[in-house]
mmCIF file of N, CA and C in Angstrom:
data_model
loop_
_atom_site.group_PDB
_atom_site.id
_atom_site.type_symbol
_atom_site.label_atom_id
_atom_site.label_comp_id
_atom_site.label_asym_id
_atom_site.label_seq_id
_atom_site.Cartn_x
_atom_site.Cartn_y
_atom_site.Cartn_z
ATOM 1 N N MET A 967 17.638 152.812 -35.548
ATOM 2 C CA MET A 967 16.253 152.449 -35.321
ATOM 3 C C MET A 967 16.101 150.957 -35.639
ATOM 4 N N LEU A 968 15.550 150.205 -34.697
ATOM 5 C CA LEU A 968 15.409 148.763 -34.874
ATOM 6 C C LEU A 968 14.219 148.414 -35.760
ATOM 7 N N PHE A 969 13.114 149.123 -35.590
ATOM 8 C CA PHE A 969 11.910 148.815 -36.351
ATOM 9 C C PHE A 969 11.457 150.024 -37.146
ATOM 10 N N LYS A 970 10.998 149.764 -38.354
ATOM 11 C CA LYS A 970 10.446 150.830 -39.187
ATOM 12 C C LYS A 970 9.001 151.029 -38.761
ATOM 13 N N LYS A 971 8.635 152.246 -38.404
ATOM 14 C CA LYS A 971 7.259 152.532 -38.019
ATOM 15 C C LYS A 971 6.513 153.118 -39.207
ATOM 16 N N LYS A 972 5.249 152.731 -39.339
ATOM 17 C CA LYS A 972 4.420 153.277 -40.405
ATOM 18 C C LYS A 972 3.911 154.655 -39.993
ATOM 19 N N THR A 973 3.655 155.487 -40.982
ATOM 20 C CA THR A 973 3.072 156.794 -40.714
ATOM 21 C C THR A 973 1.605 156.624 -40.359
ATOM 22 N N ALA A 974 1.020 157.664 -39.801
ATOM 23 C CA ALA A 974 -0.397 157.619 -39.437
ATOM 24 C C ALA A 974 -1.265 157.349 -40.660
ATOM 25 N N GLU A 975 -0.860 157.873 -41.803
ATOM 26 C CA GLU A 975 -1.619 157.660 -43.039
ATOM 27 C C GLU A 975 -1.557 156.201 -43.476
ATOM 28 N N GLU A 976 -0.408 155.558 -43.282
ATOM 29 C CA GLU A 976 -0.254 154.150 -43.661
ATOM 30 C C GLU A 976 -1.086 153.232 -42.762
ATOM 31 N N VAL A 977 -1.197 153.598 -41.486
ATOM 32 C CA VAL A 977 -1.922 152.763 -40.530
ATOM 33 C C VAL A 977 -3.425 153.040 -40.561
ATOM 34 N N ALA A 978 -3.807 154.267 -40.880
ATOM 35 C CA ALA A 978 -5.221 154.661 -40.855
ATOM 36 C C ALA A 978 -6.061 153.754 -41.744
ATOM 37 N N GLY A 979 -7.155 153.263 -41.191
ATOM 38 C CA GLY A 979 -8.079 152.433 -41.948
ATOM 39 C C GLY A 979 -7.655 150.986 -42.072
ATOM 40 N N SER A 980 -6.494 150.627 -41.575
ATOM 41 C CA SER A 980 -6.056 149.240 -41.659
ATOM 42 C C SER A 980 -6.071 148.610 -40.276
ATOM 43 N N LYS A 981 -6.132 147.304 -40.251
ATOM 44 C CA LYS A 981 -6.116 146.578 -38.989
ATOM 45 C C LYS A 981 -4.693 146.518 -38.460
ATOM 46 N N ARG A 982 -4.560 146.570 -37.142
ATOM 47 C CA ARG A 982 -3.230 146.557 -36.517
ATOM 48 C C ARG A 982 -2.559 145.194 -36.648
ATOM 49 N N PHE A 983 -3.345 144.110 -36.554
ATOM 50 C CA PHE A 983 -2.776 142.765 -36.611
ATOM 51 C C PHE A 983 -3.330 141.981 -37.786
ATOM 52 N N HIS A 984 -2.464 141.195 -38.394
ATOM 53 C CA HIS A 984 -2.817 140.336 -39.518
ATOM 54 C C HIS A 984 -2.568 138.891 -39.091
ATOM 55 N N VAL A 985 -3.531 138.002 -39.359
ATOM 56 C CA VAL A 985 -3.357 136.583 -39.054
ATOM 57 C C VAL A 985 -2.545 135.948 -40.178
ATOM 58 N N LYS A 986 -1.345 135.501 -39.845
ATOM 59 C CA LYS A 986 -0.439 134.914 -40.822
ATOM 60 C C LYS A 986 -0.683 133.414 -40.965
ATOM 61 N N LEU A 987 -0.993 132.746 -39.856
ATOM 62 C CA LEU A 987 -1.167 131.295 -39.859
ATOM 63 C C LEU A 987 -2.007 130.888 -38.665
ATOM 64 N N THR A 988 -2.923 129.944 -38.878
ATOM 65 C CA THR A 988 -3.674 129.337 -37.792
ATOM 66 C C THR A 988 -3.599 127.840 -37.969
ATOM 67 N N GLU A 989 -3.278 127.158 -36.884
ATOM 68 C CA GLU A 989 -3.114 125.712 -36.938
ATOM 69 C C GLU A 989 -3.787 125.065 -35.734
ATOM 70 N N GLN A 990 -4.578 124.027 -35.994
ATOM 71 C CA GLN A 990 -5.200 123.251 -34.929
ATOM 72 C C GLN A 990 -4.287 122.085 -34.590
ATOM 73 N N LEU A 991 -3.968 121.931 -33.321
ATOM 74 C CA LEU A 991 -3.128 120.826 -32.880
ATOM 75 C C LEU A 991 -3.983 119.855 -32.074
ATOM 76 N N PRO A 992 -4.129 118.624 -32.553
ATOM 77 C CA PRO A 992 -4.963 117.648 -31.853
ATOM 78 C C PRO A 992 -4.572 117.535 -30.384
ATOM 79 N N GLU A 993 -5.570 117.583 -29.535
ATOM 80 C CA GLU A 993 -5.431 117.440 -28.081
ATOM 81 C C GLU A 993 -4.629 118.563 -27.422
ATOM 82 N N LEU A 994 -4.190 119.552 -28.179
ATOM 83 C CA LEU A 994 -3.449 120.669 -27.595
ATOM 84 C C LEU A 994 -4.191 121.986 -27.714
ATOM 85 N N GLY A 995 -4.837 122.236 -28.821
ATOM 86 C CA GLY A 995 -5.544 123.493 -29.016
ATOM 87 C C GLY A 995 -5.179 124.159 -30.317
ATOM 88 N N GLN A 996 -5.176 125.470 -30.301
ATOM 89 C CA GLN A 996 -4.954 126.252 -31.514
ATOM 90 C C GLN A 996 -3.743 127.161 -31.353
ATOM 91 N N ILE A 997 -2.934 127.230 -32.407
ATOM 92 C CA ILE A 997 -1.774 128.122 -32.473
ATOM 93 C C ILE A 997 -2.029 129.110 -33.614
ATOM 94 N N THR A 998 -1.829 130.388 -33.342
ATOM 95 C CA THR A 998 -2.002 131.419 -34.361
ATOM 96 C C THR A 998 -0.755 132.297 -34.387
ATOM 97 N N ILE A 999 -0.281 132.596 -35.583
ATOM 98 C CA ILE A 999 0.821 133.547 -35.745
ATOM 99 C C ILE A 999 0.203 134.860 -36.220
ATOM 100 N N LEU A 1000 0.433 135.922 -35.446
ATOM 101 C CA LEU A 1000 -0.078 137.246 -35.754
ATOM 102 C C LEU A 1000 1.086 138.149 -36.143
ATOM 103 N N VAL A 1001 0.845 139.077 -37.059
ATOM 104 C CA VAL A 1001 1.858 140.052 -37.446
ATOM 105 C C VAL A 1001 1.325 141.440 -37.110
ATOM 106 N N ASP A 1002 2.097 142.192 -36.352
ATOM 107 C CA ASP A 1002 1.769 143.584 -36.047
ATOM 108 C C ASP A 1002 2.090 144.391 -37.301
ATOM 109 N N THR A 1003 1.078 144.947 -37.934
ATOM 110 C CA THR A 1003 1.283 145.647 -39.205
ATOM 111 C C THR A 1003 2.007 146.976 -39.038
ATOM 112 N N ALA A 1004 2.105 147.482 -37.819
ATOM 113 C CA ALA A 1004 2.815 148.736 -37.592
ATOM 114 C C ALA A 1004 4.315 148.518 -37.405
ATOM 115 N N THR A 1005 4.709 147.364 -36.851
ATOM 116 C CA THR A 1005 6.119 147.116 -36.553
ATOM 117 C C THR A 1005 6.706 145.914 -37.288
ATOM 118 N N GLY A 1006 5.853 145.020 -37.790
ATOM 119 C CA GLY A 1006 6.325 143.814 -38.453
ATOM 120 C C GLY A 1006 6.652 142.674 -37.505
ATOM 121 N N VAL A 1007 6.510 142.889 -36.207
ATOM 122 C CA VAL A 1007 6.815 141.856 -35.215
ATOM 123 C C VAL A 1007 5.788 140.730 -35.295
ATOM 124 N N ASN A 1008 6.286 139.484 -35.256
ATOM 125 C CA ASN A 1008 5.431 138.295 -35.256
ATOM 126 C C ASN A 1008 5.172 137.857 -33.823
ATOM 127 N N TYR A 1009 3.943 137.477 -33.526
ATOM 128 C CA TYR A 1009 3.563 136.976 -32.209
ATOM 129 C C TYR A 1009 2.954 135.595 -32.373
ATOM 130 N N ILE A 1010 3.148 134.739 -31.370
ATOM 131 C CA ILE A 1010 2.495 133.442 -31.352
ATOM 132 C C ILE A 1010 1.436 133.484 -30.258
ATOM 133 N N GLN A 1011 0.218 133.132 -30.648
ATOM 134 C CA GLN A 1011 -0.923 133.131 -29.739
ATOM 135 C C GLN A 1011 -1.396 131.691 -29.601
ATOM 136 N N THR A 1012 -1.635 131.265 -28.378
ATOM 137 C CA THR A 1012 -2.097 129.899 -28.148
ATOM 138 C C THR A 1012 -3.433 129.901 -27.432
ATOM 139 N N TRP A 1013 -4.250 128.933 -27.776
ATOM 140 C CA TRP A 1013 -5.513 128.673 -27.084
ATOM 141 C C TRP A 1013 -5.521 127.206 -26.723
ATOM 142 N N VAL A 1014 -5.551 126.919 -25.437
ATOM 143 C CA VAL A 1014 -5.564 125.548 -24.936
ATOM 144 C C VAL A 1014 -6.687 125.462 -23.917
ATOM 145 N N GLY A 1015 -7.700 124.663 -24.253
ATOM 146 C CA GLY A 1015 -8.843 124.552 -23.341
ATOM 147 C C GLY A 1015 -9.523 125.894 -23.177
ATOM 148 N N THR A 1016 -9.564 126.395 -21.938
ATOM 149 C CA THR A 1016 -10.216 127.673 -21.673
ATOM 150 C C THR A 1016 -9.213 128.800 -21.441
ATOM 151 N N GLY A 1017 -7.924 128.538 -21.662
ATOM 152 C CA GLY A 1017 -6.899 129.559 -21.438
ATOM 153 C C GLY A 1017 -6.087 129.810 -22.687
ATOM 154 N N GLY A 1018 -5.332 130.871 -22.636
ATOM 155 C CA GLY A 1018 -4.487 131.201 -23.778
ATOM 156 C C GLY A 1018 -3.389 132.154 -23.393
ATOM 157 N N GLY A 1019 -2.548 132.459 -24.364
ATOM 158 C CA GLY A 1019 -1.458 133.387 -24.128
ATOM 159 C C GLY A 1019 -0.910 133.911 -25.435
ATOM 160 N N ILE A 1020 -0.074 134.933 -25.332
ATOM 161 C CA ILE A 1020 0.551 135.512 -26.508
ATOM 162 C C ILE A 1020 1.954 135.973 -26.127
ATOM 163 N N THR A 1021 2.904 135.780 -27.041
ATOM 164 C CA THR A 1021 4.286 136.181 -26.806
ATOM 165 C C THR A 1021 4.952 136.435 -28.164
ATOM 166 N N PRO A 1022 5.988 137.263 -28.204
ATOM 167 C CA PRO A 1022 6.695 137.444 -29.466
ATOM 168 C C PRO A 1022 7.278 136.116 -29.948
ATOM 169 N N LEU A 1023 7.252 135.895 -31.245
ATOM 170 C CA LEU A 1023 7.815 134.695 -31.851
ATOM 171 C C LEU A 1023 9.324 134.893 -31.994
ATOM 172 N N LEU A 1024 10.100 133.900 -31.561
ATOM 173 C CA LEU A 1024 11.557 133.991 -31.613
ATOM 174 C C LEU A 1024 12.123 133.043 -32.660
ATOM 175 N N ASP A 1025 13.255 133.433 -33.252
ATOM 176 C CA ASP A 1025 13.923 132.550 -34.205
ATOM 177 C C ASP A 1025 14.901 131.634 -33.454
ATOM 178 N N ALA A 1026 15.681 130.864 -34.186
ATOM 179 C CA ALA A 1026 16.602 129.899 -33.585
ATOM 180 C C ALA A 1026 17.678 130.567 -32.726
ATOM 181 N N ASN A 1027 17.969 131.834 -32.969
ATOM 182 C CA ASN A 1027 18.980 132.561 -32.198
ATOM 183 C C ASN A 1027 18.396 133.308 -31.000
ATOM 184 N N GLY A 1028 17.079 133.217 -30.831
ATOM 185 C CA GLY A 1028 16.422 133.920 -29.729
ATOM 186 C C GLY A 1028 16.054 135.354 -30.054
ATOM 187 N N ASP A 1029 16.155 135.729 -31.321
ATOM 188 C CA ASP A 1029 15.782 137.081 -31.749
ATOM 189 C C ASP A 1029 14.319 137.104 -32.165
ATOM 190 N N VAL A 1030 13.670 138.243 -31.945
ATOM 191 C CA VAL A 1030 12.277 138.408 -32.340
ATOM 192 C C VAL A 1030 12.166 138.322 -33.855
ATOM 193 N N VAL A 1031 11.169 137.577 -34.346
ATOM 194 C CA VAL A 1031 10.933 137.462 -35.788
ATOM 195 C C VAL A 1031 10.196 138.714 -36.264
ATOM 196 N N VAL A 1032 10.803 139.389 -37.258
ATOM 197 C CA VAL A 1032 10.230 140.604 -37.835
ATOM 198 C C VAL A 1032 10.109 140.399 -39.334
ATOM 199 N N GLU A 1033 8.961 140.746 -39.894
ATOM 200 C CA GLU A 1033 8.727 140.605 -41.328
ATOM 201 C C GLU A 1033 9.744 141.404 -42.138
ATOM 202 N N GLU A 1034 10.053 140.929 -43.331
ATOM 203 C CA GLU A 1034 10.975 141.632 -44.229
ATOM 204 C C GLU A 1034 10.464 143.049 -44.480
ATOM 205 N N GLY A 1035 11.374 143.986 -44.570
ATOM 206 C CA GLY A 1035 11.013 145.357 -44.874
ATOM 207 C C GLY A 1035 10.779 146.216 -43.642
ATOM 208 N N TYR A 1036 10.747 145.613 -42.449
ATOM 209 C CA TYR A 1036 10.522 146.371 -41.231
ATOM 210 C C TYR A 1036 11.813 146.601 -40.447
ATOM 211 N N ARG A 1037 12.811 145.749 -40.630
ATOM 212 C CA ARG A 1037 14.098 145.935 -39.935
ATOM 213 C C ARG A 1037 14.902 146.996 -40.659
ATOM 214 N N SER A 1038 15.567 147.822 -39.882
ATOM 215 C CA SER A 1038 16.405 148.847 -40.512
ATOM 216 C C SER A 1038 17.847 148.405 -40.532
#
């Protein structure tokens, strides 16, 4: 198993995503790092002007960044 999944009891009453970091970049927009609390996967969300996007955050090796304790 690649990712540790939380039980329904662990997820119940909690938010699915946690904001880990928000940064304003002059003349570029806003970058936010989100953590999926069910899987530990980190996502990078961008807002530039009137558009935006979201994608999994990758490390230097091209692997998805997963919070400690979620990888098996």
